[in-house]
Coordinates of C-alpha atoms in Angstrom, one line a residue:
M1262 CA -11.3 176.4 65.4
S1263 CA -8.3 178.6 66.2
R1264 CA -8.7 177.5 69.9
L1265 CA -8.5 173.9 68.9
L1266 CA -5.4 174.5 66.7
G1267 CA -3.7 176.4 69.5
G1268 CA -4.3 173.5 72.0
T1269 CA -2.8 171.0 69.6
L1270 CA 0.2 173.2 69.0
E1271 CA 0.8 173.5 72.8
R1272 CA 0.7 169.8 73.3
V1273 CA 3.2 169.2 70.5
C1274 CA 5.5 171.8 72.0
K1275 CA 5.3 170.1 75.4
A1276 CA 6.0 166.7 73.9
V1277 CA 9.1 168.1 72.0
L1278 CA 10.3 169.7 75.2
L1279 CA 9.9 166.5 77.2
L1280 CA 11.7 164.6 74.4
C1281 CA 14.6 167.0 74.5
L1282 CA 14.8 166.7 78.3
L1283 CA 14.8 162.9 78.1
H1284 CA 17.6 163.0 75.5
F1285 CA 19.6 165.3 77.7
L1286 CA 19.2 163.0 80.7
V1287 CA 20.3 160.0 78.7
A1288 CA 23.3 161.8 77.4
V1289 CA 24.3 162.8 81.0
I1290 CA 24.0 159.2 82.2
L1291 CA 26.1 157.8 79.3
Y1292 CA 28.7 160.5 79.9
F1293 CA 29.2 159.6 83.6
D1294 CA 29.2 155.9 82.9
V1295 CA 32.0 156.2 80.3
Y1296 CA 33.9 158.5 82.6
A1297 CA 33.7 156.0 85.4
Q1298 CA 35.0 153.2 83.2
H1299 CA 38.0 155.3 82.1
L1300 CA 38.7 156.2 85.7
A1301 CA 38.8 152.5 86.7
F1302 CA 41.0 151.6 83.8
F1303 CA 43.6 154.2 84.6
S1304 CA 43.5 153.3 88.3
R1305 CA 44.3 149.7 87.5
F1306 CA 47.1 150.7 85.2
S1307 CA 48.5 153.0 87.9
A1308 CA 48.4 150.3 90.6
R1309 CA 50.3 147.8 88.3
G1310 CA 52.9 150.4 87.7
T1311 CA 53.4 151.0 91.4
A1312 CA 53.6 147.2 92.1
R1313 CA 56.3 146.8 89.4
A1314 CA 58.3 149.6 90.8
L1315 CA 58.2 148.1 94.3
H1316 CA 58.6 144.4 93.3
P1317 CA 60.3 144.3 89.9
A1318 CA 61.1 140.5 90.2
A1319 CA 57.5 139.6 90.9
S1320 CA 56.3 141.2 87.7
S1321 CA 58.7 139.5 85.4
S1322 CA 57.2 136.6 83.4
T1323 CA 60.6 134.8 83.3
N1324 CA 61.2 134.7 87.1
C1325 CA 58.9 132.2 88.9
S1326 CA 61.0 131.6 92.0
R1327 CA 59.5 131.7 95.5
P1328 CA 62.3 132.9 97.8
N1329 CA 60.6 132.2 101.1
T1330 CA 59.7 128.5 100.5
T1331 CA 61.5 125.4 101.6
A1332 CA 61.6 122.1 99.7
P1333 CA 59.6 119.4 101.3
S1334 CA 61.6 116.2 102.1
S1335 CA 60.3 112.6 102.5
G1336 CA 56.7 113.5 103.0
L1337 CA 57.3 115.8 105.9
A1338 CA 55.2 119.0 106.2
E1339 CA 56.7 122.0 104.5
A1340 CA 57.9 124.7 106.9
P1341 CA 55.7 127.8 106.9
S1342 CA 57.4 130.7 105.2
V1343 CA 58.2 133.8 107.3
R1344 CA 58.3 137.3 105.7
P1345 CA 61.1 139.6 106.7
G1346 CA 60.3 141.5 109.8
S1347 CA 57.4 139.3 110.8
T1348 CA 57.2 137.1 113.8
A1349 CA 58.1 133.4 113.3
P1350 CA 55.0 131.1 113.7
I1351 CA 54.6 129.2 116.9
L1352 CA 54.8 125.5 116.1
P1353 CA 52.9 122.9 118.3
P1354 CA 54.9 120.5 120.4
C1355 CA 56.0 117.3 118.6
P1356 CA 53.8 114.3 119.6
D1357 CA 55.2 111.7 121.9
S1358 CA 54.2 109.1 119.4
P1359 CA 55.1 110.5 115.9
P1360 CA 52.4 109.6 113.4
G1361 CA 54.8 108.8 110.5
L1362 CA 56.6 105.9 111.9
V1363 CA 56.9 102.7 109.8
G1364 CA 57.5 100.1 112.5
R1365 CA 59.6 97.0 111.5
L1366 CA 62.2 97.8 108.9
L1367 CA 64.1 95.7 106.3
I1368 CA 67.8 96.3 107.0
E1369 CA 70.4 95.0 104.5
F1370 CA 74.1 95.8 103.9
T1371 CA 74.7 94.5 100.4
S1372 CA 73.6 97.5 98.2
P1373 CA 76.2 100.1 97.3
M1374 CA 75.9 103.1 99.6
P1375 CA 77.8 106.2 98.4
L1376 CA 77.6 109.3 100.6
E1377 CA 76.2 111.2 97.7
R1378 CA 73.1 109.0 97.6
V1379 CA 72.6 109.4 101.3
Q1380 CA 72.8 113.1 101.0
R1381 CA 70.2 113.2 98.2
E1382 CA 67.9 111.1 100.3
N1383 CA 68.0 113.6 103.2
P1384 CA 67.7 117.1 101.8
G1385 CA 66.5 118.6 105.0
V1386 CA 69.6 117.7 107.0
L1387 CA 71.9 120.7 107.4
L1388 CA 75.7 120.9 107.3
G1389 CA 77.2 119.0 110.2
G1390 CA 74.4 116.5 110.4
R1391 CA 71.9 118.9 112.1
Y1392 CA 68.1 118.6 111.7
T1393 CA 65.1 120.3 113.1
P1394 CA 61.5 119.2 112.4
P1395 CA 59.7 121.8 110.2
D1396 CA 56.2 121.2 111.6
C1397 CA 56.6 120.9 115.4
T1398 CA 58.8 121.9 118.4
P1399 CA 60.7 118.9 119.9
A1400 CA 60.9 118.6 123.7
Q1401 CA 64.6 117.7 123.6
T1402 CA 67.8 118.5 121.6
V1403 CA 69.6 115.2 120.9
A1404 CA 73.3 114.7 120.2
V1405 CA 74.2 111.3 118.7
I1406 CA 77.8 110.4 119.5
I1407 CA 79.7 107.7 117.5
P1408 CA 83.1 106.5 118.6
F1409 CA 85.0 105.9 115.4
R1410 CA 88.1 104.7 113.6
H1411 CA 88.5 103.1 110.1
R1412 CA 84.8 102.3 109.7
E1413 CA 83.9 104.4 106.7
H1414 CA 82.0 101.6 105.0
H1415 CA 79.9 101.1 108.2
L1416 CA 79.3 104.8 108.6
R1417 CA 77.7 105.1 105.2
Y1418 CA 75.1 102.4 106.0
W1419 CA 74.5 103.9 109.5
L1420 CA 73.8 107.4 108.0
H1421 CA 71.6 105.9 105.3
Y1422 CA 69.3 104.2 107.8
L1423 CA 69.5 106.5 110.8
H1424 CA 68.8 109.9 109.3
P1425 CA 65.4 108.9 108.0
I1426 CA 64.6 107.2 111.2
L1427 CA 65.5 110.2 113.4
R1428 CA 63.6 112.5 111.1
R1429 CA 60.5 110.4 111.2
Q1430 CA 60.8 110.4 115.0
R1431 CA 60.5 114.3 114.9
L1432 CA 63.9 114.8 116.7
R1433 CA 66.0 117.9 116.8
Y1434 CA 69.4 116.3 116.5
G1435 CA 73.1 116.5 115.5
I1436 CA 75.4 113.6 114.5
Y1437 CA 79.0 113.7 115.9
V1438 CA 81.6 111.2 114.7
I1439 CA 84.5 111.1 117.2
N1440 CA 87.5 109.8 115.2
Q1441 CA 90.4 108.5 117.2
H1442 CA 93.7 109.6 115.7
G1443 CA 96.6 107.2 115.3
E1444 CA 96.9 103.4 115.5
D1445 CA 97.1 102.9 119.2
T1446 CA 94.7 100.8 121.1
F1447 CA 91.1 101.9 120.7
N1448 CA 89.3 103.5 123.7
R1449 CA 85.5 103.7 123.1
A1450 CA 84.4 105.1 126.4
K1451 CA 87.0 108.0 126.3
L1452 CA 85.8 108.9 122.9
L1453 CA 82.3 109.1 124.2
N1454 CA 83.4 111.5 126.9
V1455 CA 85.0 113.6 124.2
G1456 CA 81.9 113.6 122.1
F1457 CA 79.8 114.8 125.1
L1458 CA 82.1 117.8 125.7
E1459 CA 82.6 118.7 122.1
A1460 CA 78.9 118.6 121.2
L1461 CA 78.1 120.9 124.1
K1462 CA 80.8 123.3 122.9
E1463 CA 78.9 123.6 119.6
D1464 CA 75.4 123.7 121.1
A1465 CA 74.9 124.2 124.8
T1466 CA 71.2 123.3 124.4
Y1467 CA 71.9 119.6 124.0
D1468 CA 70.0 117.9 126.8
C1469 CA 70.0 114.3 125.5
F1470 CA 72.9 112.2 124.4
I1471 CA 72.7 108.9 122.4
F1472 CA 75.9 106.9 122.4
S1473 CA 75.9 104.6 119.4
D1474 CA 78.3 102.1 117.9
V1475 CA 78.7 102.7 114.1
D1476 CA 78.0 99.0 113.3
L1477 CA 74.5 98.8 114.9
V1478 CA 71.3 99.7 113.0
P1479 CA 67.8 99.6 114.6
M1480 CA 65.3 97.3 112.9
D1481 CA 62.3 99.3 114.2
D1482 CA 61.8 103.0 114.1
R1483 CA 59.4 102.9 117.1
N1484 CA 62.6 102.6 119.2
L1485 CA 62.6 106.3 119.9
Y1486 CA 66.0 107.9 120.3
H1487 CA 65.2 110.3 123.2
C1488 CA 66.0 110.4 126.9
G1489 CA 63.7 109.7 129.8
D1490 CA 63.7 109.8 133.6
Q1491 CA 66.2 107.0 133.7
P1492 CA 69.2 106.0 131.5
R1493 CA 68.0 104.0 128.5
H1494 CA 69.5 101.0 126.8
F1495 CA 68.3 100.8 123.2
A1496 CA 70.2 97.8 121.6
I1497 CA 68.8 95.0 123.7
A1498 CA 68.2 92.4 121.0
V1499 CA 71.1 92.2 118.5
D1500 CA 71.2 89.6 115.8
K1501 CA 74.8 88.7 117.0
F1502 CA 73.3 87.5 120.3
G1503 CA 70.3 85.8 118.8
F1504 CA 68.0 88.8 119.4
R1505 CA 68.2 88.5 123.2
L1506 CA 70.0 90.3 126.0
P1507 CA 73.3 88.5 126.5
Y1508 CA 73.2 89.1 130.3
A1509 CA 71.2 91.2 132.8
G1510 CA 73.8 93.9 133.2
Y1511 CA 74.5 94.4 129.5
F1512 CA 74.6 98.1 128.6
G1513 CA 76.5 98.0 125.3
G1514 CA 75.9 99.1 121.7
V1515 CA 73.5 102.0 121.9
S1516 CA 72.5 103.8 125.1
G1517 CA 71.1 107.2 126.0
L1518 CA 71.5 109.5 129.0
S1519 CA 70.3 113.0 129.7
K1520 CA 72.9 115.7 130.4
A1521 CA 72.0 115.6 134.1
Q1522 CA 72.2 111.7 134.2
F1523 CA 75.6 111.7 132.4
L1524 CA 77.1 114.2 134.9
R1525 CA 75.6 112.4 137.8
I1526 CA 77.7 109.3 137.0
N1527 CA 80.8 111.4 136.1
G1528 CA 80.5 110.3 132.5
F1529 CA 82.3 107.2 131.3
P1530 CA 85.6 105.7 132.5
N1531 CA 88.7 106.8 130.5
E1532 CA 91.0 103.9 131.3
Y1533 CA 89.4 101.0 129.4
W1534 CA 91.8 100.6 126.5
G1535 CA 90.9 97.8 124.2
W1536 CA 87.8 95.7 123.8
G1537 CA 85.2 95.1 126.6
G1538 CA 84.6 96.2 130.2
E1539 CA 83.5 99.8 129.8
D1540 CA 79.8 99.0 129.3
D1541 CA 79.8 97.0 132.6
D1542 CA 81.6 99.8 134.4
I1543 CA 78.9 102.3 133.1
F1544 CA 76.2 99.9 134.3
N1545 CA 77.8 99.9 137.7
R1546 CA 78.0 103.7 137.8
I1547 CA 74.3 103.9 137.0
S1548 CA 73.4 101.5 139.8
L1549 CA 75.7 103.2 142.3
S1550 CA 74.0 106.6 141.5
G1551 CA 70.6 105.2 142.5
M1552 CA 69.2 105.0 138.9
K1553 CA 67.7 102.2 137.0
I1554 CA 68.1 101.3 133.3
S1555 CA 65.0 101.5 131.1
R1556 CA 64.7 99.3 128.0
P1557 CA 62.2 99.1 125.1
D1558 CA 60.1 96.1 124.4
I1559 CA 62.4 93.4 123.0
R1560 CA 60.3 93.3 119.8
I1561 CA 61.1 97.0 119.2
G1562 CA 64.7 97.0 120.5
R1563 CA 66.0 94.7 117.7
Y1564 CA 69.3 95.6 115.9
R1565 CA 71.3 94.3 113.0
M1566 CA 75.1 94.4 113.3
I1567 CA 77.3 95.1 110.2
K1568 CA 79.8 92.2 110.1
H1569 CA 83.5 93.2 110.2
D1570 CA 86.9 91.9 111.2
R1571 CA 88.0 93.0 114.7
D1572 CA 90.5 95.8 114.7
K1573 CA 93.9 94.4 115.6
H1574 CA 94.4 97.4 117.8
N1575 CA 91.2 96.7 119.7
E1576 CA 92.3 93.6 121.6
P1577 CA 90.6 92.8 125.0
N1578 CA 91.8 94.8 128.0
P1579 CA 93.6 92.4 130.2
Q1580 CA 92.7 94.4 133.4
R1581 CA 89.0 94.9 132.5
F1582 CA 87.6 92.5 135.1
T1583 CA 89.6 94.0 137.9
K1584 CA 88.5 97.5 136.9
I1585 CA 84.8 96.5 136.8
Q1586 CA 85.0 95.2 140.4
N1587 CA 86.5 98.6 141.5
T1588 CA 84.0 100.9 140.0
I1589 CA 82.9 102.2 143.4
L1590 CA 86.5 103.3 144.0
T1591 CA 87.3 104.8 140.5
M1592 CA 84.0 106.4 139.7
K1593 CA 84.7 109.8 141.2
Q1594 CA 88.3 110.1 140.0
D1595 CA 88.0 108.6 136.5
G1596 CA 85.4 110.2 134.2
I1597 CA 84.2 113.3 132.5
G1598 CA 86.0 115.5 135.0
S1599 CA 89.4 113.9 134.3
V1600 CA 89.4 113.3 130.5
R1601 CA 92.4 114.7 128.6
Y1602 CA 92.5 115.0 124.9
Q1603 CA 93.5 117.3 122.0
V1604 CA 91.2 118.2 119.1
L1605 CA 93.1 117.9 115.8
E1606 CA 90.4 118.7 113.4
V1607 CA 86.6 119.6 113.2
S1608 CA 85.1 119.0 109.8
R1609 CA 81.4 119.7 109.2
Q1610 CA 80.2 117.3 106.5
P1611 CA 76.8 117.4 104.9
L1612 CA 75.5 114.5 107.0
F1613 CA 77.7 114.6 110.2
T1614 CA 80.3 116.5 112.1
N1615 CA 83.7 114.7 112.2
I1616 CA 85.9 115.5 115.2
T1617 CA 89.4 114.0 115.0
V1618 CA 91.1 113.8 118.4
D1619 CA 94.3 112.6 120.0
I1620 CA 93.3 110.8 123.2
G1621 CA 96.8 109.7 124.2
R1622 CA 98.3 106.3 124.5
P1623 CA 97.4 103.3 126.8
P1624 CA 99.6 102.4 129.7
S1625 CA 102.1 99.5 129.2
W1626 CA 100.4 96.3 130.4
P1627 CA 102.5 93.8 132.3
P1628 CA 103.3 90.7 130.2
R1629 CA 100.7 87.9 130.4
G1630 CA 101.4 84.7 132.3

């Protein structure tokens, strides 16, 4: 009987001992679990404090600015942000046929066109009329040169239509308005020579030059404003001429030459004061230099002209026909190498760079008849 009672007491003691051991193990497990949770909590709190110390603006609930972003404009891709000290991303080459072109455009000159509106429509254009595509690397840097005087009304329409066109064409470009000072006879070709030289002074990387009258607006954005292997004539179908080329040697309105091509023909003639003749002289220079003029398809090279009254100081040059016949004799002496002028003012506007110049006075013509 005593042996049976002793065996029962031994089993009860073992059971109690096991129960105590189990309780101890559970307590140890719970202790370490709570300790781990507290450690994680304080680690997170410490990390937040460090982040706030390093970037106080980022932790503020009232400051939601993103300093390294650029505002997208007209559906173009946003430029990738670059952190200070990091390497700028390498962008792919711009496509030869940009995907965002519209094609045939509706061009009208009746709606009011204040410069403030044009500026709002082109937020990606920098001061001076400079623009670079944010999503690709263009093959050329294009300077658009406009001979100018007393055509502010035309300029607003030109900027309104051309900036979006050039941006859709993925061009790296700058707009230069070469303003002739004074009221003497206008000299378009000499102003174009001045524009070529002054644009290169601002940016020596320009390798393509588009020479455009301020009253001509393209009606199709597939007429790409870039330079090729040959000088290019863009405005081949103007509404003024019934959307056809007026004659085979016509090279007026809007044309483009690379830097090498322009220097090869010694630029444009400087002695065509008044209306007419300089375009034919340029055509002769290109032919004498062994180059041929390229043109877009006539359906793409359509332009609308803004109607205006002819400037009374832009009368026809009475000696233009004689000069055209002597291009082979005057080409080497009269051109970019002999142009003389004085820059009076350079003003970088939000949409273009205005360069006012004094190009001198025309010679006294002998009386007619």
